[in-house]
């Protein structure tokens, strides 16, 4: 990396800097702006005239064609998958529903088989390609969950693939999550006793080994009527917290069984999905500063009603938007598509959606120096071939990125 400062100029800069935000301009926008970058860090950002006065003429300068924003942060993905579930998608189009498909051996268990058969190298290669495609869409940080191996060998294989892919050149920053409770592997049975025994095995054995090998920063659990109970999830997550992991939860996707309250009680950084959540659950989340990660691609695939966004606003719950990239309910890698649907289907404002995929997403991953363009932050940014932030959520289906930098280096 160059210790010599270089500059990026642009007609419009969305900083997402709370110090610049006003009620009329929640994104802290600067027209005709300049960013100064040294050693992968933003050393200054502001109006071009002011920057030129302060910095003189910086020799190396790149003109962005249009809008510049912080690099996008995808805070919820199941990206280390292999295989394809197109036949199941077809079944759903013909009327099958998610929970019935899962019971018939499709869904998570079909990806489990593909992951168990694959080598670490195969999973790493699929994930690396996926991360490159995400970078090309403007994504500079990706949370990657395991959760398709289900047994210890399979889960560790996914976590090792996440670690290996994170080292590949020109990839986004990767944050690894051990999705400790996702589904019950068929070999252990299917009743409540099997579920409880599986959760105990995770809590009292597997978690400490994941911690020892430093394979994940977060632990996640899928809490729902057809997934794991509050009691099972609590045992696992309490132990995960003792071991120093951050916590995230899949909560309220199909039914509200109290996942939002559990996330608040344990100090999780996020509760995700929340199509079904009570005001009491949201109040608890707001009080404990648990962010709501909204996943509009999954709810579109499943033809679900949106989560209670108006109640989240009223009760002060901070919102994140993520892709949920997975082979079943969100077969895409596109965070910009999730932003488009968050605005179109959930009624988020453009500013809420963009903050939800930058500053708020970074906060939900515990990343202090990401998601905002200002002095001292990582130089993660996207130059869009678009004139305005409202255009990011409008041209669906194609990448409108001119270039993408992670820590001052071009990754797309
Ligand atoms: Zn998920």
mmCIF file of C-alpha atoms and ligand atoms in Angstrom:
data_model
loop_
_atom_site.group_PDB
_atom_site.id
_atom_site.type_symbol
_atom_site.label_atom_id
_atom_site.label_comp_id
_atom_site.label_asym_id
_atom_site.label_seq_id
_atom_site.Cartn_x
_atom_site.Cartn_y
_atom_site.Cartn_z
ATOM 1 C CA UNK A 1 0.000 0.000 0.000
ATOM 2 C CA UNK A 2 1.165 3.476 -0.816
ATOM 3 C CA UNK A 3 2.038 5.786 2.079
ATOM 4 C CA UNK A 4 1.668 8.636 -0.417
ATOM 5 C CA UNK A 5 -1.814 10.113 -0.277
ATOM 6 C CA UNK A 6 -4.073 9.788 -3.296
ATOM 7 C CA UNK A 7 -7.371 11.466 -3.992
ATOM 8 C CA UNK A 8 -10.723 10.436 -5.407
ATOM 9 C CA UNK A 9 -12.983 13.203 -6.643
ATOM 10 C CA UNK A 10 -16.665 12.795 -7.383
ATOM 11 C CA UNK A 11 -19.705 14.907 -8.263
ATOM 12 C CA UNK A 12 -21.614 13.508 -5.265
ATOM 13 C CA UNK A 13 -20.407 11.775 -2.092
ATOM 14 C CA UNK A 14 -22.677 9.916 0.330
ATOM 15 C CA UNK A 15 -20.626 9.787 3.552
ATOM 16 C CA UNK A 16 -23.146 8.090 5.918
ATOM 17 C CA UNK A 17 -21.297 10.120 8.575
ATOM 18 C CA UNK A 18 -23.615 10.814 11.539
ATOM 19 C CA UNK A 19 -21.619 13.994 12.265
ATOM 20 C CA UNK A 20 -22.722 15.383 8.869
ATOM 21 C CA UNK A 21 -26.295 14.064 8.960
ATOM 22 C CA UNK A 22 -29.310 16.328 9.393
ATOM 23 C CA UNK A 23 -33.029 15.440 9.399
ATOM 24 C CA UNK A 24 -33.209 16.693 5.798
ATOM 25 C CA UNK A 25 -30.001 14.867 4.823
ATOM 26 C CA UNK A 26 -29.638 11.670 6.861
ATOM 27 C CA UNK A 27 -26.850 10.398 4.564
ATOM 28 C CA UNK A 28 -24.481 13.371 5.048
ATOM 29 C CA UNK A 29 -24.133 14.123 1.326
ATOM 30 C CA UNK A 30 -21.365 16.364 -0.089
ATOM 31 C CA UNK A 31 -21.624 17.658 -3.665
ATOM 32 C CA UNK A 32 -18.407 18.079 -5.669
ATOM 33 C CA UNK A 33 -16.327 16.196 -3.111
ATOM 34 C CA UNK A 34 -12.811 14.875 -2.616
ATOM 35 C CA UNK A 35 -11.590 11.960 -0.507
ATOM 36 C CA UNK A 36 -7.934 11.730 0.552
ATOM 37 C CA UNK A 37 -6.657 8.191 1.175
ATOM 38 C CA UNK A 38 -3.338 7.178 2.767
ATOM 39 C CA UNK A 39 -2.283 3.598 3.495
ATOM 40 C CA UNK A 40 -5.802 2.249 3.017
ATOM 41 C CA UNK A 41 -7.353 4.737 5.446
ATOM 42 C CA UNK A 42 -9.485 7.814 4.716
ATOM 43 C CA UNK A 43 -7.370 10.708 5.934
ATOM 44 C CA UNK A 44 -9.861 13.391 4.942
ATOM 45 C CA UNK A 45 -13.122 13.891 3.038
ATOM 46 C CA UNK A 46 -15.056 17.037 2.211
ATOM 47 C CA UNK A 47 -15.945 19.590 -0.451
ATOM 48 C CA UNK A 48 -13.303 19.593 -3.213
ATOM 49 C CA UNK A 49 -12.419 23.291 -2.843
ATOM 50 C CA UNK A 50 -11.821 22.861 0.881
ATOM 51 C CA UNK A 51 -9.737 19.701 0.367
ATOM 52 C CA UNK A 52 -7.588 21.355 -2.317
ATOM 53 C CA UNK A 53 -6.894 24.230 0.010
ATOM 54 C CA UNK A 54 -5.955 21.896 2.853
ATOM 55 C CA UNK A 55 -3.982 19.297 0.878
ATOM 56 C CA UNK A 56 -2.553 21.319 -2.012
ATOM 57 C CA UNK A 57 -2.414 19.402 -5.242
ATOM 58 C CA UNK A 58 -2.379 15.653 -4.522
ATOM 59 C CA UNK A 59 -0.413 14.086 -7.378
ATOM 60 C CA UNK A 60 -2.438 10.893 -7.744
ATOM 61 C CA UNK A 61 -6.045 11.569 -8.455
ATOM 62 C CA UNK A 62 -8.957 9.463 -9.734
ATOM 63 C CA UNK A 63 -12.137 11.072 -11.056
ATOM 64 C CA UNK A 64 -15.202 8.981 -10.204
ATOM 65 C CA UNK A 65 -17.891 9.337 -12.884
ATOM 66 C CA UNK A 66 -20.821 9.827 -10.496
ATOM 67 C CA UNK A 67 -21.914 8.944 -7.006
ATOM 68 C CA UNK A 68 -19.496 7.541 -4.385
ATOM 69 C CA UNK A 69 -20.753 5.714 -1.289
ATOM 70 C CA UNK A 70 -19.126 3.646 1.457
ATOM 71 C CA UNK A 71 -18.525 0.042 0.363
ATOM 72 C CA UNK A 72 -21.644 -2.048 0.942
ATOM 73 C CA UNK A 73 -21.709 -4.392 3.939
ATOM 74 C CA UNK A 74 -23.732 -7.606 3.605
ATOM 75 C CA UNK A 75 -24.442 -8.591 7.209
ATOM 76 C CA UNK A 76 -26.319 -11.869 6.626
ATOM 77 C CA UNK A 77 -25.266 -14.488 4.067
ATOM 78 C CA UNK A 78 -25.032 -18.259 3.856
ATOM 79 C CA UNK A 79 -22.457 -17.835 1.090
ATOM 80 C CA UNK A 80 -20.259 -20.957 1.629
ATOM 81 C CA UNK A 81 -22.686 -23.272 -0.133
ATOM 82 C CA UNK A 82 -22.235 -25.725 -2.971
ATOM 83 C CA UNK A 83 -24.808 -27.509 -5.117
ATOM 84 C CA UNK A 84 -27.999 -26.188 -6.664
ATOM 85 C CA UNK A 85 -31.591 -26.367 -5.470
ATOM 86 C CA UNK A 86 -33.315 -25.531 -8.743
ATOM 87 C CA UNK A 87 -35.597 -28.579 -8.548
ATOM 88 C CA UNK A 88 -36.868 -27.465 -5.157
ATOM 89 C CA UNK A 89 -37.485 -23.979 -6.539
ATOM 90 C CA UNK A 90 -39.546 -25.586 -9.262
ATOM 91 C CA UNK A 91 -41.496 -27.532 -6.615
ATOM 92 C CA UNK A 92 -42.204 -24.279 -4.823
ATOM 93 C CA UNK A 93 -43.428 -22.690 -8.043
ATOM 94 C CA UNK A 94 -45.790 -25.639 -8.349
ATOM 95 C CA UNK A 95 -47.214 -24.916 -4.913
ATOM 96 C CA UNK A 96 -44.921 -26.651 -2.350
ATOM 97 C CA UNK A 97 -44.175 -24.586 0.760
ATOM 98 C CA UNK A 98 -40.827 -24.139 2.552
ATOM 99 C CA UNK A 99 -41.614 -26.079 5.710
ATOM 100 C CA UNK A 100 -43.167 -28.988 3.707
ATOM 101 C CA UNK A 101 -40.174 -29.104 1.321
ATOM 102 C CA UNK A 102 -37.820 -29.232 4.313
ATOM 103 C CA UNK A 103 -39.821 -32.114 5.865
ATOM 104 C CA UNK A 104 -39.563 -34.043 2.566
ATOM 105 C CA UNK A 105 -35.740 -33.970 2.677
ATOM 106 C CA UNK A 106 -35.257 -30.877 0.544
ATOM 107 C CA UNK A 107 -34.211 -27.479 1.825
ATOM 108 C CA UNK A 108 -31.276 -27.237 4.202
ATOM 109 C CA UNK A 109 -30.729 -31.010 4.267
ATOM 110 C CA UNK A 110 -30.203 -31.190 0.495
ATOM 111 C CA UNK A 111 -27.445 -28.543 0.729
ATOM 112 C CA UNK A 112 -26.067 -30.436 3.738
ATOM 113 C CA UNK A 113 -25.511 -33.482 1.508
ATOM 114 C CA UNK A 114 -23.703 -31.389 -1.101
ATOM 115 C CA UNK A 115 -21.472 -29.755 1.546
ATOM 116 C CA UNK A 116 -20.635 -33.066 3.234
ATOM 117 C CA UNK A 117 -19.599 -34.553 -0.123
ATOM 118 C CA UNK A 118 -17.447 -31.549 -1.078
ATOM 119 C CA UNK A 119 -13.819 -30.943 -0.092
ATOM 120 C CA UNK A 120 -12.676 -27.769 1.686
ATOM 121 C CA UNK A 121 -11.043 -26.762 -1.617
ATOM 122 C CA UNK A 122 -14.292 -27.143 -3.563
ATOM 123 C CA UNK A 123 -16.227 -25.054 -1.031
ATOM 124 C CA UNK A 124 -13.430 -22.461 -0.927
ATOM 125 C CA UNK A 125 -13.443 -22.168 -4.709
ATOM 126 C CA UNK A 126 -17.248 -21.735 -4.892
ATOM 127 C CA UNK A 127 -17.154 -19.154 -2.094
ATOM 128 C CA UNK A 128 -14.232 -17.216 -3.594
ATOM 129 C CA UNK A 129 -16.054 -16.904 -6.923
ATOM 130 C CA UNK A 130 -19.156 -15.777 -5.106
ATOM 131 C CA UNK A 131 -17.191 -13.168 -3.132
ATOM 132 C CA UNK A 132 -15.735 -11.809 -6.386
ATOM 133 C CA UNK A 133 -19.233 -11.482 -7.857
ATOM 134 C CA UNK A 134 -20.356 -9.694 -4.681
ATOM 135 C CA UNK A 135 -17.418 -7.281 -4.951
ATOM 136 C CA UNK A 136 -18.488 -6.511 -8.514
ATOM 137 C CA UNK A 137 -21.864 -5.439 -7.091
ATOM 138 C CA UNK A 138 -20.237 -2.955 -4.693
ATOM 139 C CA UNK A 139 -19.886 -5.161 -1.600
ATOM 140 C CA UNK A 140 -16.683 -4.727 0.456
ATOM 141 C CA UNK A 141 -17.620 -6.691 3.610
ATOM 142 C CA UNK A 142 -19.512 -9.990 3.765
ATOM 143 C CA UNK A 143 -20.683 -11.939 6.782
ATOM 144 C CA UNK A 144 -20.489 -15.673 5.928
ATOM 145 C CA UNK A 145 -22.324 -18.302 7.965
ATOM 146 C CA UNK A 146 -21.676 -22.013 8.170
ATOM 147 C CA UNK A 147 -24.776 -24.090 8.895
ATOM 148 C CA UNK A 148 -24.895 -26.557 5.999
ATOM 149 C CA UNK A 149 -22.530 -29.207 7.351
ATOM 150 C CA UNK A 150 -24.638 -29.764 10.490
ATOM 151 C CA UNK A 151 -22.238 -32.380 11.861
ATOM 152 C CA UNK A 152 -18.906 -31.219 13.310
ATOM 153 C CA UNK A 153 -16.773 -32.248 10.314
ATOM 154 C CA UNK A 154 -19.108 -30.556 7.828
ATOM 155 C CA UNK A 155 -19.428 -27.324 9.814
ATOM 156 C CA UNK A 156 -15.666 -27.087 10.335
ATOM 157 C CA UNK A 157 -15.131 -27.669 6.625
ATOM 158 C CA UNK A 158 -17.325 -24.669 5.849
ATOM 159 C CA UNK A 159 -15.580 -22.521 8.474
ATOM 160 C CA UNK A 160 -12.167 -23.484 7.083
ATOM 161 C CA UNK A 161 -13.375 -22.604 3.581
ATOM 162 C CA UNK A 162 -14.485 -19.173 4.879
ATOM 163 C CA UNK A 163 -11.028 -18.610 6.356
ATOM 164 C CA UNK A 164 -9.295 -19.690 3.126
ATOM 165 C CA UNK A 165 -11.537 -17.631 0.828
ATOM 166 C CA UNK A 166 -10.961 -14.563 3.005
ATOM 167 C CA UNK A 167 -7.253 -14.759 2.110
ATOM 168 C CA UNK A 168 -7.864 -14.783 -1.652
ATOM 169 C CA UNK A 169 -6.841 -11.619 -3.514
ATOM 170 C CA UNK A 170 -9.386 -8.938 -4.422
ATOM 171 C CA UNK A 171 -12.141 -10.229 -2.160
ATOM 172 C CA UNK A 172 -14.329 -8.305 0.259
ATOM 173 C CA UNK A 173 -13.521 -8.397 3.988
ATOM 174 C CA UNK A 174 -15.083 -11.532 5.465
ATOM 175 C CA UNK A 175 -16.666 -11.980 8.907
ATOM 176 C CA UNK A 176 -17.192 -15.634 9.854
ATOM 177 C CA UNK A 177 -20.235 -16.867 11.771
ATOM 178 C CA UNK A 178 -20.716 -20.373 13.135
ATOM 179 C CA UNK A 179 -24.419 -21.019 12.553
ATOM 180 C CA UNK A 180 -24.472 -23.504 15.389
ATOM 181 C CA UNK A 181 -28.201 -24.292 15.296
ATOM 182 C CA UNK A 182 -29.644 -24.250 11.772
ATOM 183 C CA UNK A 183 -31.406 -27.587 11.250
ATOM 184 C CA UNK A 184 -31.262 -31.049 12.776
ATOM 185 C CA UNK A 185 -29.137 -33.458 10.703
ATOM 186 C CA UNK A 186 -31.289 -36.477 9.766
ATOM 187 C CA UNK A 187 -28.946 -38.989 11.446
ATOM 188 C CA UNK A 188 -29.727 -37.701 14.961
ATOM 189 C CA UNK A 189 -33.527 -38.030 14.739
ATOM 190 C CA UNK A 190 -36.253 -35.425 14.536
ATOM 191 C CA UNK A 191 -38.041 -35.065 17.873
ATOM 192 C CA UNK A 192 -37.623 -32.537 20.703
ATOM 193 C CA UNK A 193 -35.299 -34.863 22.630
ATOM 194 C CA UNK A 194 -33.007 -35.154 19.576
ATOM 195 C CA UNK A 195 -33.031 -31.379 19.229
ATOM 196 C CA UNK A 196 -32.118 -30.862 22.878
ATOM 197 C CA UNK A 197 -29.326 -33.471 22.683
ATOM 198 C CA UNK A 198 -27.935 -31.841 19.544
ATOM 199 C CA UNK A 199 -27.977 -28.401 21.220
ATOM 200 C CA UNK A 200 -26.186 -29.875 24.271
ATOM 201 C CA UNK A 201 -23.495 -31.393 22.065
ATOM 202 C CA UNK A 202 -22.949 -27.992 20.420
ATOM 203 C CA UNK A 203 -22.967 -26.100 23.738
ATOM 204 C CA UNK A 204 -20.701 -28.462 25.655
ATOM 205 C CA UNK A 205 -18.298 -29.642 22.962
ATOM 206 C CA UNK A 206 -18.287 -28.179 19.496
ATOM 207 C CA UNK A 207 -18.421 -24.495 20.472
ATOM 208 C CA UNK A 208 -15.219 -24.594 22.478
ATOM 209 C CA UNK A 209 -13.400 -26.303 19.608
ATOM 210 C CA UNK A 210 -14.536 -23.629 17.135
ATOM 211 C CA UNK A 211 -13.295 -21.036 19.652
ATOM 212 C CA UNK A 212 -9.946 -22.811 20.135
ATOM 213 C CA UNK A 213 -9.263 -22.813 16.402
ATOM 214 C CA UNK A 214 -10.413 -19.197 15.992
ATOM 215 C CA UNK A 215 -12.782 -20.235 13.201
ATOM 216 C CA UNK A 216 -15.587 -17.704 13.804
ATOM 217 C CA UNK A 217 -16.287 -14.297 15.305
ATOM 218 C CA UNK A 218 -20.051 -14.839 15.755
ATOM 219 C CA UNK A 219 -22.397 -17.643 16.737
ATOM 220 C CA UNK A 220 -25.921 -17.742 15.294
ATOM 221 C CA UNK A 221 -29.021 -19.835 16.017
ATOM 222 C CA UNK A 222 -32.242 -20.329 14.073
ATOM 223 C CA UNK A 223 -35.090 -19.862 16.520
ATOM 224 C CA UNK A 224 -38.535 -20.650 15.109
ATOM 225 C CA UNK A 225 -41.495 -23.001 15.421
ATOM 226 C CA UNK A 226 -40.005 -25.526 12.978
ATOM 227 C CA UNK A 227 -36.379 -24.884 14.000
ATOM 228 C CA UNK A 228 -34.889 -24.602 17.524
ATOM 229 C CA UNK A 229 -36.645 -23.611 20.741
ATOM 230 C CA UNK A 230 -35.774 -20.665 22.966
ATOM 231 C CA UNK A 231 -34.447 -23.071 25.607
ATOM 232 C CA UNK A 232 -32.131 -24.881 23.140
ATOM 233 C CA UNK A 233 -30.877 -21.615 21.652
ATOM 234 C CA UNK A 234 -30.324 -20.043 25.084
ATOM 235 C CA UNK A 235 -28.056 -22.906 26.218
ATOM 236 C CA UNK A 236 -25.927 -22.620 23.091
ATOM 237 C CA UNK A 237 -25.783 -18.824 22.962
ATOM 238 C CA UNK A 238 -25.028 -18.366 26.669
ATOM 239 C CA UNK A 239 -22.048 -20.709 26.292
ATOM 240 C CA UNK A 240 -20.993 -18.929 23.059
ATOM 241 C CA UNK A 241 -21.019 -15.607 24.904
ATOM 242 C CA UNK A 242 -18.869 -17.064 27.704
ATOM 243 C CA UNK A 243 -16.377 -18.156 25.050
ATOM 244 C CA UNK A 244 -16.188 -14.607 23.681
ATOM 245 C CA UNK A 245 -18.258 -14.950 20.500
ATOM 246 C CA UNK A 246 -20.596 -12.183 19.370
ATOM 247 C CA UNK A 247 -24.188 -13.334 18.940
ATOM 248 C CA UNK A 248 -26.761 -13.113 16.122
ATOM 249 C CA UNK A 249 -30.151 -14.840 15.799
ATOM 250 C CA UNK A 250 -32.525 -15.913 13.060
ATOM 251 C CA UNK A 251 -35.805 -14.943 14.723
ATOM 252 C CA UNK A 252 -39.486 -14.705 13.814
ATOM 253 C CA UNK A 253 -39.279 -15.853 10.191
ATOM 254 C CA UNK A 254 -42.413 -18.012 10.386
ATOM 255 C CA UNK A 255 -43.689 -17.481 13.950
ATOM 256 C CA UNK A 256 -42.890 -15.286 16.951
ATOM 257 C CA UNK A 257 -41.676 -17.628 19.676
ATOM 258 C CA UNK A 258 -39.715 -14.953 21.573
ATOM 259 C CA UNK A 259 -36.476 -14.768 19.567
ATOM 260 C CA UNK A 260 -36.352 -10.964 19.666
ATOM 261 C CA UNK A 261 -36.542 -10.986 23.487
ATOM 262 C CA UNK A 262 -33.837 -13.656 23.654
ATOM 263 C CA UNK A 263 -31.572 -11.577 21.396
ATOM 264 C CA UNK A 264 -32.078 -8.592 23.722
ATOM 265 C CA UNK A 265 -31.593 -10.634 26.899
ATOM 266 C CA UNK A 266 -28.250 -12.008 25.674
ATOM 267 C CA UNK A 267 -26.958 -8.774 24.119
ATOM 268 C CA UNK A 268 -26.895 -10.107 20.549
ATOM 269 C CA UNK A 269 -25.774 -7.605 17.924
ATOM 270 C CA UNK A 270 -28.639 -8.555 15.604
ATOM 271 C CA UNK A 271 -31.942 -10.397 15.285
ATOM 272 C CA UNK A 272 -32.622 -11.264 11.669
ATOM 273 C CA UNK A 273 -35.820 -11.842 9.561
ATOM 274 C CA UNK A 274 -38.493 -10.648 12.075
ATOM 275 C CA UNK A 275 -41.460 -11.014 9.736
ATOM 276 C CA UNK A 276 -43.232 -12.058 12.938
ATOM 277 C CA UNK A 277 -42.356 -10.003 16.006
ATOM 278 C CA UNK A 278 -44.363 -8.252 18.728
ATOM 279 C CA UNK A 279 -44.017 -4.648 19.879
ATOM 280 C CA UNK A 280 -42.705 -6.033 23.180
ATOM 281 C CA UNK A 281 -39.965 -7.886 21.295
ATOM 282 C CA UNK A 282 -39.050 -4.764 19.352
ATOM 283 C CA UNK A 283 -39.021 -2.635 22.522
ATOM 284 C CA UNK A 284 -36.612 -5.093 24.133
ATOM 285 C CA UNK A 285 -34.398 -4.967 21.033
ATOM 286 C CA UNK A 286 -34.367 -1.161 20.964
ATOM 287 C CA UNK A 287 -33.414 -0.995 24.651
ATOM 288 C CA UNK A 288 -30.555 -3.478 24.207
ATOM 289 C CA UNK A 289 -29.424 -1.892 20.904
ATOM 290 C CA UNK A 290 -30.050 -5.098 18.932
ATOM 291 C CA UNK A 291 -30.272 -4.274 15.232
ATOM 292 C CA UNK A 292 -33.005 -5.762 13.025
ATOM 293 C CA UNK A 293 -31.523 -7.365 9.918
ATOM 294 C CA UNK A 294 -34.210 -7.301 7.216
ATOM 295 C CA UNK A 295 -34.070 -9.909 4.431
ATOM 296 C CA UNK A 296 -36.516 -8.837 1.705
ATOM 297 C CA UNK A 297 -35.279 -11.318 -0.926
ATOM 298 C CA UNK A 298 -36.220 -14.302 1.274
ATOM 299 C CA UNK A 299 -39.631 -12.893 2.104
ATOM 300 C CA UNK A 300 -40.281 -12.245 -1.591
ATOM 301 C CA UNK A 301 -39.290 -15.833 -2.499
ATOM 302 C CA UNK A 302 -41.597 -17.133 0.231
ATOM 303 C CA UNK A 303 -44.381 -14.612 -0.614
ATOM 304 C CA UNK A 304 -44.432 -13.362 2.972
ATOM 305 C CA UNK A 305 -45.821 -10.096 4.273
ATOM 306 C CA UNK A 306 -43.119 -7.531 5.237
ATOM 307 C CA UNK A 307 -41.865 -7.217 8.817
ATOM 308 C CA UNK A 308 -43.397 -4.407 10.902
ATOM 309 C CA UNK A 309 -41.110 -1.640 9.659
ATOM 310 C CA UNK A 310 -43.313 1.182 10.942
ATOM 311 C CA UNK A 311 -43.227 -0.291 14.468
ATOM 312 C CA UNK A 312 -39.439 -0.653 14.229
ATOM 313 C CA UNK A 313 -39.169 3.060 13.379
ATOM 314 C CA UNK A 314 -41.606 4.098 16.100
ATOM 315 C CA UNK A 315 -39.848 2.022 18.761
ATOM 316 C CA UNK A 316 -36.347 3.059 17.683
ATOM 317 C CA UNK A 317 -35.004 -0.252 16.350
ATOM 318 C CA UNK A 318 -32.107 0.321 13.947
ATOM 319 C CA UNK A 319 -32.561 -1.460 10.631
ATOM 320 C CA UNK A 320 -30.027 -3.345 8.502
ATOM 321 C CA UNK A 321 -30.715 -4.743 5.007
ATOM 322 C CA UNK A 322 -28.922 -7.904 3.862
ATOM 323 C CA UNK A 323 -29.065 -10.359 0.960
ATOM 324 C CA UNK A 324 -29.492 -13.609 2.957
ATOM 325 C CA UNK A 325 -27.612 -15.160 -0.007
ATOM 326 C CA UNK A 326 -28.465 -18.893 0.179
ATOM 327 C CA UNK A 327 -29.371 -21.644 -2.277
ATOM 328 C CA UNK A 328 -33.006 -22.000 -1.173
ATOM 329 C CA UNK A 329 -34.850 -18.843 -0.216
ATOM 330 C CA UNK A 330 -32.470 -16.157 -1.564
ATOM 331 C CA UNK A 331 -30.654 -17.657 -4.548
ATOM 332 C CA UNK A 332 -28.741 -14.485 -5.369
ATOM 333 C CA UNK A 333 -25.601 -12.670 -4.292
ATOM 334 C CA UNK A 334 -26.997 -9.219 -4.838
ATOM 335 C CA UNK A 335 -27.183 -6.812 -1.929
ATOM 336 C CA UNK A 336 -28.308 -4.043 -4.345
ATOM 337 C CA UNK A 337 -31.314 -6.240 -5.223
ATOM 338 C CA UNK A 338 -32.103 -6.536 -1.493
ATOM 339 C CA UNK A 339 -31.944 -2.732 -1.237
ATOM 340 C CA UNK A 340 -34.313 -2.348 -4.190
ATOM 341 C CA UNK A 341 -36.808 -4.743 -2.587
ATOM 342 C CA UNK A 342 -36.436 -3.149 0.861
ATOM 343 C CA UNK A 343 -37.581 0.116 -0.681
ATOM 344 C CA UNK A 344 -40.225 -1.342 -3.017
ATOM 345 C CA UNK A 345 -41.719 -4.075 -0.798
ATOM 346 C CA UNK A 346 -40.918 -2.988 2.764
ATOM 347 C CA UNK A 347 -41.342 0.759 2.342
ATOM 348 C CA UNK A 348 -37.897 1.736 3.600
ATOM 349 C CA UNK A 349 -36.705 5.153 2.495
ATOM 350 C CA UNK A 350 -33.664 5.226 0.212
ATOM 351 C CA UNK A 351 -31.632 6.655 3.115
ATOM 352 C CA UNK A 352 -32.778 3.892 5.499
ATOM 353 C CA UNK A 353 -31.863 1.243 2.935
ATOM 354 C CA UNK A 354 -28.401 2.706 2.238
ATOM 355 C CA UNK A 355 -27.581 3.215 5.925
ATOM 356 C CA UNK A 356 -28.861 -0.347 6.473
ATOM 357 C CA UNK A 357 -26.257 -1.686 4.039
ATOM 358 C CA UNK A 358 -23.369 0.501 5.225
ATOM 359 C CA UNK A 359 -23.108 2.099 8.668
ATOM 360 C CA UNK A 360 -25.819 0.066 10.435
ATOM 361 C CA UNK A 361 -24.694 -3.206 8.841
ATOM 362 C CA UNK A 362 -21.106 -2.578 9.935
ATOM 363 C CA UNK A 363 -22.281 -1.813 13.486
ATOM 364 C CA UNK A 364 -24.256 -5.060 13.537
ATOM 365 C CA UNK A 365 -20.969 -6.865 12.808
ATOM 366 C CA UNK A 366 -19.074 -4.944 15.479
ATOM 367 C CA UNK A 367 -16.904 -3.217 12.841
ATOM 368 C CA UNK A 368 -16.014 0.250 14.129
ATOM 369 C CA UNK A 369 -13.951 1.499 11.167
ATOM 370 C CA UNK A 370 -16.252 0.478 8.295
ATOM 371 C CA UNK A 371 -19.470 1.782 6.719
ATOM 372 C CA UNK A 372 -18.789 5.531 6.872
ATOM 373 C CA UNK A 373 -16.532 7.768 4.758
ATOM 374 C CA UNK A 374 -14.694 10.107 7.104
ATOM 375 C CA UNK A 375 -11.269 10.613 8.654
ATOM 376 C CA UNK A 376 -9.872 7.444 10.229
ATOM 377 C CA UNK A 377 -12.179 4.931 8.539
ATOM 378 C CA UNK A 378 -11.081 2.113 6.215
ATOM 379 C CA UNK A 379 -11.044 3.370 2.610
ATOM 380 C CA UNK A 380 -13.837 1.004 1.503
ATOM 381 C CA UNK A 381 -15.876 2.725 -1.172
ATOM 382 C CA UNK A 382 -17.949 2.236 -4.299
ATOM 383 C CA UNK A 383 -17.865 4.550 -7.292
ATOM 384 C CA UNK A 384 -21.194 4.076 -9.066
ATOM 385 C CA UNK A 385 -21.919 4.771 -12.691
ATOM 386 C CA UNK A 386 -25.018 6.512 -11.376
ATOM 387 C CA UNK A 387 -25.790 10.154 -10.628
ATOM 388 C CA UNK A 388 -27.627 9.855 -7.313
ATOM 389 C CA UNK A 389 -28.149 7.495 -4.351
ATOM 390 C CA UNK A 390 -31.832 7.068 -5.266
ATOM 391 C CA UNK A 391 -30.642 5.423 -8.493
ATOM 392 C CA UNK A 392 -28.932 2.591 -6.580
ATOM 393 C CA UNK A 393 -32.306 1.006 -5.770
ATOM 394 C CA UNK A 394 -33.753 1.550 -9.242
ATOM 395 C CA UNK A 395 -31.806 -0.255 -12.025
ATOM 396 C CA UNK A 396 -32.558 -3.837 -10.967
ATOM 397 C CA UNK A 397 -30.590 -6.791 -12.183
ATOM 398 C CA UNK A 398 -27.362 -5.253 -13.455
ATOM 399 C CA UNK A 399 -24.254 -4.008 -11.703
ATOM 400 C CA UNK A 400 -23.834 -0.252 -12.001
ATOM 401 C CA UNK A 401 -20.448 -0.128 -10.360
ATOM 402 C CA UNK A 402 -17.556 1.843 -11.927
ATOM 403 C CA UNK A 403 -14.935 0.702 -9.382
ATOM 404 C CA UNK A 404 -14.769 -0.669 -5.845
ATOM 405 C CA UNK A 405 -12.010 -0.136 -3.286
ATOM 406 C CA UNK A 406 -11.354 -2.099 -0.128
ATOM 407 C CA UNK A 407 -8.811 -0.375 2.135
ATOM 408 C CA UNK A 408 -7.693 1.769 -0.779
ATOM 409 C CA UNK A 409 -7.127 -1.187 -3.126
ATOM 410 C CA UNK A 410 -9.286 -1.866 -6.180
ATOM 411 C CA UNK A 411 -11.213 -5.152 -5.805
ATOM 412 C CA UNK A 412 -13.584 -4.537 -8.733
HETATM 413 ZN ZN1 LIG B 1 -30.303 -16.799 7.116
#
